[in-house]
Every structure is written in C-alpha cells, then in structure tokens.
C-alpha cells in the first residue's frame, strides 16, 4: 500500500522519511513545490496537486494530512473529497480541534470516504524515536491501517481511542498536560535562578540528576539538560512562548465540562504573559518547545 503524505513541514517531512526508511512506498504533496522536490530526492513519489496525488495512490487510497489546524485542513479535505473515491481513507494527523473531526467524517462519508483523526506526538524526534499516535474514527479502518501506525510509532505507541474526535481529544488533553509540565519545570529553575545558590548550581547537571530515579524525571528534563549544556544562562533566547491552540481548547473544554483545571489554565495564561515580559522561566519553556518540536524562538537580541 502506498501512503500519501500531505504537508511536509517539521512533522510531515519526517513522517514521510520514517515510512520510507521502513520500506513503505510514499507519495507526497506540499503546497510549495520545493519541499515536494526535497522529499522526492529522498525517495518519495512527488505530486504537485491533489489530483496527481490521487492518481499515484492505488485504491483504496490513504492520504495523511499534516497541516495547520483550521482553514488549511478544511480546504484540503474538500479537495480530497473531489479526487478520492468510495472506500478511500483520509487521516488528519495535525493538531485540529476535536469537534471538527465528526463534521469532517460526515462530510467525507457522503461519498463513502472514511476519516480518521489521529493525534500525533513526538515532535522532530519522531523520525528516530517514533511517534505516539492517538486515533479516533471507525475502529475497523484503524485496524486495517494498524501496520502503518506501527511503522510510525515505537512498540506500544499507537492506540485506538474511540469514535470520531476521540484521537484529537486525547491529543488535546496531552498537550494541556504538556503545557503544565513545562510551566512547572520553568518555575522550578526560575526559583534556583533567583536564589543565593545560583552561582554554585549547574542546571544541566540538575536536569541530568533529576532523570536518575527522581519522581519528576521525564523526556522534557532530558531536553532541558541539552538546552542548559548549550546555553547555561539561556542568554541567547527570548522568553516569548507561543501556543498552538490546543492549550486554549483544553481550557475551553474544562470550562464547558465544569472540570477544574487550574494548573493547565494558569500555564496557558503564563504563555500569554510571556509575550510581555522576558523571564528565565519563559526562556526555558521557549527553549524546550524548540528542542522537542522545532518551534521557532525569538533570539535575545530582538528584545
């Protein structure tokens, strides 16, 4: 089965590379042709329109979207409905709002096209480490594509979460927790930075230490160790922290469901605040986002 990857950004390009490395035939399409050309040079079959992509895929076709949430995904879903046939499958692997999944499933289902919403975590490290996949939609479709999901993920790294929307919902909650974890690490190192012990504490060594049996050990701390080893005082980065939208949706869901989520909510508010100040805590959070997801940062000289 040849898989079509639509969107060759930080995640989509590496997902195509991982599949090619696992022996999957992959066709690719990107809105700008340069990325398509790059993927072709690395073994992908290039397409320069959705119609051409459809021609390069054998029925039942499978197209995996890795695109920014919102209008861009909407446009490509509409385009795929025009060129795909009954029995084909569309997967949205971007950070889309979970409530959009059910609507898109119905929309594509009018033509007999199946839709899966698959939350993808792993950032720029997914190429080597594998991606954590959270899937929603028809379970029989998920089971048919299980070999594909297993090739993209580490052992045990994919899960069927339920009906349409469940995959993106679970990924949204995952990102809310991620916000809160990074906020806690940022505040913790800020406390050290503001203490009388700042001159004797090596932050990279602290991060390394905490990953050796500590109850707060995590991959984020491994990345923090890497960050501090390269820039101990975080002097080359501005503490301006963006948000991708998932944290906002998570807080919105907490409000709608009447579920108290003060830590996640406060971590989101702190990101808004970061755009007005430049604290050590915010610089660490911005640096961690760069390390795991390849997200852009503002250099210190642009303050």
mmCIF file of C-alpha atoms in Angstrom:
data_model
loop_
_atom_site.group_PDB
_atom_site.id
_atom_site.type_symbol
_atom_site.label_atom_id
_atom_site.label_comp_id
_atom_site.label_asym_id
_atom_site.label_seq_id
_atom_site.Cartn_x
_atom_site.Cartn_y
_atom_site.Cartn_z
ATOM 1 C CA UNK A 1 0.000 0.000 0.000
ATOM 2 C CA UNK A 2 1.352 3.396 -0.983
ATOM 3 C CA UNK A 3 0.641 6.175 1.517
ATOM 4 C CA UNK A 4 0.100 9.813 0.575
ATOM 5 C CA UNK A 5 1.542 12.440 2.917
ATOM 6 C CA UNK A 6 0.084 15.936 2.520
ATOM 7 C CA UNK A 7 2.048 18.693 4.240
ATOM 8 C CA UNK A 8 5.827 18.460 4.528
ATOM 9 C CA UNK A 9 6.557 20.693 7.486
ATOM 10 C CA UNK A 10 8.561 19.692 10.562
ATOM 11 C CA UNK A 11 6.337 16.704 11.278
ATOM 12 C CA UNK A 12 5.083 15.651 7.855
ATOM 13 C CA UNK A 13 8.511 15.507 6.223
ATOM 14 C CA UNK A 14 9.957 13.353 8.989
ATOM 15 C CA UNK A 15 6.932 11.061 8.957
ATOM 16 C CA UNK A 16 7.467 10.524 5.233
ATOM 17 C CA UNK A 17 11.144 9.821 5.887
ATOM 18 C CA UNK A 18 10.348 7.313 8.629
ATOM 19 C CA UNK A 19 7.892 5.435 6.415
ATOM 20 C CA UNK A 20 10.353 5.359 3.519
ATOM 21 C CA UNK A 21 13.001 4.042 5.902
ATOM 22 C CA UNK A 22 10.581 1.306 6.975
ATOM 23 C CA UNK A 23 10.074 0.224 3.352
ATOM 24 C CA UNK A 24 6.709 1.890 2.670
ATOM 25 C CA UNK A 25 6.106 3.430 -0.747
ATOM 26 C CA UNK A 26 5.202 7.069 -0.110
ATOM 27 C CA UNK A 27 3.740 9.763 -2.347
ATOM 28 C CA UNK A 28 3.948 13.358 -1.160
ATOM 29 C CA UNK A 29 2.253 16.676 -1.835
ATOM 30 C CA UNK A 30 3.056 20.076 -0.368
ATOM 31 C CA UNK A 31 1.597 23.471 -1.119
ATOM 32 C CA UNK A 32 5.072 24.718 -2.053
ATOM 33 C CA UNK A 33 6.902 22.564 -4.561
ATOM 34 C CA UNK A 34 10.377 22.925 -3.044
ATOM 35 C CA UNK A 35 9.505 20.637 -0.126
ATOM 36 C CA UNK A 36 7.999 18.126 -2.551
ATOM 37 C CA UNK A 37 11.212 18.172 -4.572
ATOM 38 C CA UNK A 38 13.237 17.630 -1.400
ATOM 39 C CA UNK A 39 11.136 14.615 -0.405
ATOM 40 C CA UNK A 40 11.432 13.217 -3.927
ATOM 41 C CA UNK A 41 15.228 13.397 -3.661
ATOM 42 C CA UNK A 42 14.920 11.244 -0.535
ATOM 43 C CA UNK A 43 12.824 8.529 -2.165
ATOM 44 C CA UNK A 44 9.230 9.784 -2.185
ATOM 45 C CA UNK A 45 6.996 9.836 -5.258
ATOM 46 C CA UNK A 46 6.250 13.547 -5.857
ATOM 47 C CA UNK A 47 2.836 15.009 -6.667
ATOM 48 C CA UNK A 48 2.174 18.671 -7.376
ATOM 49 C CA UNK A 49 -1.606 18.673 -6.951
ATOM 50 C CA UNK A 50 -4.170 16.665 -5.013
ATOM 51 C CA UNK A 51 -5.426 15.210 -8.289
ATOM 52 C CA UNK A 52 -1.933 13.990 -9.164
ATOM 53 C CA UNK A 53 -1.543 12.546 -5.665
ATOM 54 C CA UNK A 54 -4.787 10.608 -6.090
ATOM 55 C CA UNK A 55 -3.505 9.205 -9.395
ATOM 56 C CA UNK A 56 -0.328 7.974 -7.739
ATOM 57 C CA UNK A 57 -2.163 6.071 -4.976
ATOM 58 C CA UNK A 58 -3.705 2.656 -5.518
ATOM 59 C CA UNK A 59 -7.290 2.126 -4.290
ATOM 60 C CA UNK A 60 -8.204 2.003 -1.529
ATOM 61 C CA UNK A 61 -6.178 5.223 -1.243
ATOM 62 C CA UNK A 62 -4.788 6.512 2.043
ATOM 63 C CA UNK A 63 -3.879 10.184 2.494
ATOM 64 C CA UNK A 64 -2.388 11.507 5.730
ATOM 65 C CA UNK A 65 -2.717 15.271 6.318
ATOM 66 C CA UNK A 66 -0.095 17.032 8.439
ATOM 67 C CA UNK A 67 -1.318 20.607 8.120
ATOM 68 C CA UNK A 68 -2.036 23.619 10.348
ATOM 69 C CA UNK A 69 -5.442 23.442 12.020
ATOM 70 C CA UNK A 70 -8.370 25.324 10.580
ATOM 71 C CA UNK A 71 -8.951 26.638 7.082
ATOM 72 C CA UNK A 72 -5.944 24.883 5.542
ATOM 73 C CA UNK A 73 -7.163 21.454 6.657
ATOM 74 C CA UNK A 74 -10.692 22.333 5.558
ATOM 75 C CA UNK A 75 -9.523 23.258 2.064
ATOM 76 C CA UNK A 76 -7.570 20.033 1.635
ATOM 77 C CA UNK A 77 -10.392 17.858 2.972
ATOM 78 C CA UNK A 78 -12.688 19.459 0.402
ATOM 79 C CA UNK A 79 -10.106 18.880 -2.323
ATOM 80 C CA UNK A 80 -9.653 15.233 -1.398
ATOM 81 C CA UNK A 81 -13.393 14.638 -1.477
ATOM 82 C CA UNK A 82 -13.333 15.726 -5.117
ATOM 83 C CA UNK A 83 -10.489 13.416 -6.203
ATOM 84 C CA UNK A 84 -10.923 10.413 -3.897
ATOM 85 C CA UNK A 85 -13.408 7.546 -4.333
ATOM 86 C CA UNK A 86 -15.644 5.438 -2.078
ATOM 87 C CA UNK A 87 -13.530 3.201 0.128
ATOM 88 C CA UNK A 88 -10.600 5.618 0.299
ATOM 89 C CA UNK A 89 -9.303 6.903 3.644
ATOM 90 C CA UNK A 90 -8.324 10.387 4.848
ATOM 91 C CA UNK A 91 -6.315 10.818 8.057
ATOM 92 C CA UNK A 92 -5.936 14.175 9.789
ATOM 93 C CA UNK A 93 -2.772 13.977 11.878
ATOM 94 C CA UNK A 94 -2.437 17.688 12.656
ATOM 95 C CA UNK A 95 -3.466 19.486 15.831
ATOM 96 C CA UNK A 96 -7.055 20.023 14.712
ATOM 97 C CA UNK A 97 -9.905 20.888 17.045
ATOM 98 C CA UNK A 98 -11.548 17.627 18.068
ATOM 99 C CA UNK A 99 -15.072 18.880 17.347
ATOM 100 C CA UNK A 100 -14.150 19.309 13.674
ATOM 101 C CA UNK A 101 -13.488 15.585 13.287
ATOM 102 C CA UNK A 102 -17.097 14.447 13.489
ATOM 103 C CA UNK A 103 -18.199 17.043 10.952
ATOM 104 C CA UNK A 104 -15.422 16.076 8.546
ATOM 105 C CA UNK A 105 -16.227 12.387 8.954
ATOM 106 C CA UNK A 106 -19.836 13.054 7.959
ATOM 107 C CA UNK A 107 -18.755 15.294 5.070
ATOM 108 C CA UNK A 108 -16.396 12.705 3.573
ATOM 109 C CA UNK A 109 -18.783 9.895 4.413
ATOM 110 C CA UNK A 110 -21.277 11.394 1.960
ATOM 111 C CA UNK A 111 -19.014 9.977 -0.746
ATOM 112 C CA UNK A 112 -18.103 6.798 1.128
ATOM 113 C CA UNK A 113 -14.659 8.093 2.156
ATOM 114 C CA UNK A 114 -13.530 7.093 5.658
ATOM 115 C CA UNK A 115 -11.979 9.623 8.033
ATOM 116 C CA UNK A 116 -9.649 9.101 10.977
ATOM 117 C CA UNK A 117 -8.451 11.798 13.375
ATOM 118 C CA UNK A 118 -5.034 10.822 14.694
ATOM 119 C CA UNK A 119 -3.267 12.933 17.294
ATOM 120 C CA UNK A 120 0.489 12.775 16.764
ATOM 121 C CA UNK A 121 3.100 13.471 19.437
ATOM 122 C CA UNK A 122 6.847 13.146 19.209
ATOM 123 C CA UNK A 123 7.918 16.385 17.575
ATOM 124 C CA UNK A 124 11.076 16.488 15.498
ATOM 125 C CA UNK A 125 12.394 13.433 17.362
ATOM 126 C CA UNK A 126 9.685 11.184 15.932
ATOM 127 C CA UNK A 127 11.850 10.315 12.936
ATOM 128 C CA UNK A 128 14.319 8.403 15.100
ATOM 129 C CA UNK A 129 12.254 7.602 18.196
ATOM 130 C CA UNK A 130 8.830 7.033 16.652
ATOM 131 C CA UNK A 131 5.557 8.905 17.135
ATOM 132 C CA UNK A 132 2.876 8.468 19.795
ATOM 133 C CA UNK A 133 -0.410 8.070 17.899
ATOM 134 C CA UNK A 134 -3.921 8.557 19.299
ATOM 135 C CA UNK A 135 -6.635 7.543 16.813
ATOM 136 C CA UNK A 136 -10.340 8.261 16.543
ATOM 137 C CA UNK A 137 -12.889 7.121 13.956
ATOM 138 C CA UNK A 138 -14.184 3.780 12.674
ATOM 139 C CA UNK A 139 -12.370 1.009 14.529
ATOM 140 C CA UNK A 140 -12.346 -1.332 11.538
ATOM 141 C CA UNK A 141 -10.499 1.301 9.491
ATOM 142 C CA UNK A 142 -7.990 1.769 12.306
ATOM 143 C CA UNK A 143 -7.395 -1.996 12.453
ATOM 144 C CA UNK A 144 -6.828 -2.167 8.687
ATOM 145 C CA UNK A 145 -4.183 0.544 8.952
ATOM 146 C CA UNK A 146 -2.528 -0.828 12.084
ATOM 147 C CA UNK A 147 0.666 -1.888 10.222
ATOM 148 C CA UNK A 148 1.033 1.731 9.058
ATOM 149 C CA UNK A 149 0.586 3.103 12.578
ATOM 150 C CA UNK A 150 3.001 0.533 13.999
ATOM 151 C CA UNK A 151 5.671 1.547 11.488
ATOM 152 C CA UNK A 152 5.372 5.175 12.569
ATOM 153 C CA UNK A 153 5.344 4.510 16.318
ATOM 154 C CA UNK A 154 7.603 2.752 18.811
ATOM 155 C CA UNK A 155 6.379 -0.525 20.276
ATOM 156 C CA UNK A 156 3.065 0.107 22.020
ATOM 157 C CA UNK A 157 2.990 3.663 20.700
ATOM 158 C CA UNK A 158 -0.414 3.697 18.975
ATOM 159 C CA UNK A 159 -3.886 3.449 20.460
ATOM 160 C CA UNK A 160 -7.479 3.400 19.216
ATOM 161 C CA UNK A 161 -9.292 5.914 21.430
ATOM 162 C CA UNK A 162 -12.878 5.712 20.167
ATOM 163 C CA UNK A 163 -15.313 7.326 17.752
ATOM 164 C CA UNK A 164 -14.586 10.341 15.569
ATOM 165 C CA UNK A 165 -12.926 13.111 17.535
ATOM 166 C CA UNK A 166 -11.515 10.850 20.261
ATOM 167 C CA UNK A 167 -7.991 10.880 18.845
ATOM 168 C CA UNK A 168 -7.751 14.648 18.661
ATOM 169 C CA UNK A 169 -9.489 14.999 22.027
ATOM 170 C CA UNK A 170 -6.922 12.792 23.766
ATOM 171 C CA UNK A 171 -4.104 14.665 21.991
ATOM 172 C CA UNK A 172 -5.594 17.975 23.155
ATOM 173 C CA UNK A 173 -5.546 16.793 26.770
ATOM 174 C CA UNK A 174 -1.993 15.502 26.245
ATOM 175 C CA UNK A 175 -0.910 18.961 25.123
ATOM 176 C CA UNK A 176 -2.645 20.590 28.085
ATOM 177 C CA UNK A 177 -0.633 18.368 30.422
ATOM 178 C CA UNK A 178 2.491 19.212 28.435
ATOM 179 C CA UNK A 179 1.816 22.927 28.979
ATOM 180 C CA UNK A 180 1.567 22.383 32.730
ATOM 181 C CA UNK A 181 4.691 20.202 32.951
ATOM 182 C CA UNK A 182 6.837 22.728 31.107
ATOM 183 C CA UNK A 183 5.439 25.520 33.274
ATOM 184 C CA UNK A 184 6.410 23.607 36.420
ATOM 185 C CA UNK A 185 9.944 22.993 35.175
ATOM 186 C CA UNK A 186 10.263 26.622 34.129
ATOM 187 C CA UNK A 187 9.127 27.893 37.516
ATOM 188 C CA UNK A 188 11.367 25.443 39.368
ATOM 189 C CA UNK A 189 14.523 26.537 37.586
ATOM 190 C CA UNK A 190 13.401 30.151 37.981
ATOM 191 C CA UNK A 191 13.411 29.592 41.779
ATOM 192 C CA UNK A 192 17.014 28.395 41.602
ATOM 193 C CA UNK A 193 17.933 31.298 39.312
ATOM 194 C CA UNK A 194 16.525 33.731 41.863
ATOM 195 C CA UNK A 195 18.234 32.144 44.884
ATOM 196 C CA UNK A 196 21.578 32.698 46.592
ATOM 197 C CA UNK A 197 22.680 29.294 45.263
ATOM 198 C CA UNK A 198 22.582 30.319 41.612
ATOM 199 C CA UNK A 199 26.386 30.590 41.329
ATOM 200 C CA UNK A 200 27.003 27.028 42.508
ATOM 201 C CA UNK A 201 24.202 25.126 40.755
ATOM 202 C CA UNK A 202 24.788 23.652 37.294
ATOM 203 C CA UNK A 203 21.358 23.492 35.665
ATOM 204 C CA UNK A 204 22.363 20.838 33.123
ATOM 205 C CA UNK A 205 23.627 18.639 35.951
ATOM 206 C CA UNK A 206 20.439 19.203 37.961
ATOM 207 C CA UNK A 207 18.307 18.167 34.976
ATOM 208 C CA UNK A 208 20.532 15.117 34.464
ATOM 209 C CA UNK A 209 20.343 14.260 38.173
ATOM 210 C CA UNK A 210 16.552 14.512 38.321
ATOM 211 C CA UNK A 211 16.309 11.987 35.500
ATOM 212 C CA UNK A 212 18.202 9.415 37.597
ATOM 213 C CA UNK A 213 15.477 7.955 39.812
ATOM 214 C CA UNK A 214 13.657 11.183 40.680
ATOM 215 C CA UNK A 215 9.866 11.263 40.685
ATOM 216 C CA UNK A 216 9.956 14.253 38.286
ATOM 217 C CA UNK A 217 12.089 12.518 35.630
ATOM 218 C CA UNK A 218 10.897 12.893 32.024
ATOM 219 C CA UNK A 219 11.929 13.381 28.421
ATOM 220 C CA UNK A 220 11.409 17.103 28.901
ATOM 221 C CA UNK A 221 14.136 17.064 31.553
ATOM 222 C CA UNK A 222 16.450 15.281 29.104
ATOM 223 C CA UNK A 223 15.796 18.140 26.693
ATOM 224 C CA UNK A 224 16.350 20.673 29.474
ATOM 225 C CA UNK A 225 19.755 19.118 30.147
ATOM 226 C CA UNK A 226 20.586 19.520 26.449
ATOM 227 C CA UNK A 227 19.357 23.132 26.453
ATOM 228 C CA UNK A 228 21.403 24.112 29.521
ATOM 229 C CA UNK A 229 24.520 22.360 28.234
ATOM 230 C CA UNK A 230 24.449 24.591 25.161
ATOM 231 C CA UNK A 231 23.286 27.828 26.831
ATOM 232 C CA UNK A 232 23.605 27.654 30.657
ATOM 233 C CA UNK A 233 22.061 31.067 31.282
ATOM 234 C CA UNK A 234 19.573 30.951 28.406
ATOM 235 C CA UNK A 235 21.128 34.178 27.211
ATOM 236 C CA UNK A 236 20.556 33.511 23.516
ATOM 237 C CA UNK A 237 16.792 33.129 23.600
ATOM 238 C CA UNK A 238 13.891 35.402 24.404
ATOM 239 C CA UNK A 239 11.220 34.180 26.823
ATOM 240 C CA UNK A 240 8.399 34.594 24.323
ATOM 241 C CA UNK A 241 6.269 31.437 24.323
ATOM 242 C CA UNK A 242 3.733 30.777 21.576
ATOM 243 C CA UNK A 243 0.772 28.423 21.860
ATOM 244 C CA UNK A 244 -0.508 26.168 19.091
ATOM 245 C CA UNK A 245 -4.166 26.378 20.123
ATOM 246 C CA UNK A 246 -4.504 23.028 21.867
ATOM 247 C CA UNK A 247 -3.981 24.561 25.312
ATOM 248 C CA UNK A 248 -6.778 27.050 24.641
ATOM 249 C CA UNK A 249 -9.098 24.253 23.534
ATOM 250 C CA UNK A 250 -8.209 22.222 26.619
ATOM 251 C CA UNK A 251 -9.110 25.118 28.925
ATOM 252 C CA UNK A 252 -12.263 25.754 26.902
ATOM 253 C CA UNK A 253 -13.265 22.106 27.329
ATOM 254 C CA UNK A 254 -12.649 22.324 31.067
ATOM 255 C CA UNK A 255 -14.991 25.328 31.253
ATOM 256 C CA UNK A 256 -17.670 23.597 29.163
ATOM 257 C CA UNK A 257 -17.451 20.383 31.207
ATOM 258 C CA UNK A 258 -17.230 22.164 34.569
ATOM 259 C CA UNK A 259 -13.966 20.368 35.303
ATOM 260 C CA UNK A 260 -11.432 22.309 37.411
ATOM 261 C CA UNK A 261 -8.107 22.510 35.577
ATOM 262 C CA UNK A 262 -6.296 25.360 37.355
ATOM 263 C CA UNK A 263 -2.739 24.253 36.573
ATOM 264 C CA UNK A 264 -3.307 23.850 32.826
ATOM 265 C CA UNK A 265 -5.266 27.110 32.765
ATOM 266 C CA UNK A 266 -2.531 29.004 34.586
ATOM 267 C CA UNK A 267 0.141 27.574 32.267
ATOM 268 C CA UNK A 268 -1.805 28.945 29.301
ATOM 269 C CA UNK A 269 -2.174 32.346 30.970
ATOM 270 C CA UNK A 270 1.576 32.346 31.644
ATOM 271 C CA UNK A 271 2.234 31.904 27.951
ATOM 272 C CA UNK A 272 0.155 34.987 27.254
ATOM 273 C CA UNK A 273 2.113 36.844 29.928
ATOM 274 C CA UNK A 274 5.421 35.732 28.401
ATOM 275 C CA UNK A 275 4.727 37.943 25.405
ATOM 276 C CA UNK A 276 5.000 40.987 27.651
ATOM 277 C CA UNK A 277 7.989 40.006 29.836
ATOM 278 C CA UNK A 278 11.209 38.035 29.420
ATOM 279 C CA UNK A 279 11.729 35.827 32.463
ATOM 280 C CA UNK A 280 14.183 32.963 32.891
ATOM 281 C CA UNK A 281 11.227 30.589 33.249
ATOM 282 C CA UNK A 282 9.771 31.677 29.929
ATOM 283 C CA UNK A 283 13.151 31.342 28.208
ATOM 284 C CA UNK A 284 13.381 27.715 29.362
ATOM 285 C CA UNK A 285 9.836 26.915 28.159
ATOM 286 C CA UNK A 286 10.577 28.502 24.777
ATOM 287 C CA UNK A 287 13.815 26.520 24.548
ATOM 288 C CA UNK A 288 12.058 23.238 25.404
ATOM 289 C CA UNK A 289 9.449 23.829 22.676
ATOM 290 C CA UNK A 290 12.295 24.370 20.215
ATOM 291 C CA UNK A 291 14.006 21.145 21.278
ATOM 292 C CA UNK A 292 11.056 18.745 21.100
ATOM 293 C CA UNK A 293 9.026 20.333 18.323
ATOM 294 C CA UNK A 294 11.355 22.501 16.310
ATOM 295 C CA UNK A 295 9.223 25.531 17.132
ATOM 296 C CA UNK A 296 10.750 28.899 16.343
ATOM 297 C CA UNK A 297 12.167 31.096 19.080
ATOM 298 C CA UNK A 298 12.989 34.765 19.305
ATOM 299 C CA UNK A 299 16.714 35.465 19.710
ATOM 300 C CA UNK A 300 17.746 37.561 22.669
ATOM 301 C CA UNK A 301 18.934 40.465 20.539
ATOM 302 C CA UNK A 302 15.345 41.010 19.325
ATOM 303 C CA UNK A 303 14.099 42.004 22.768
#
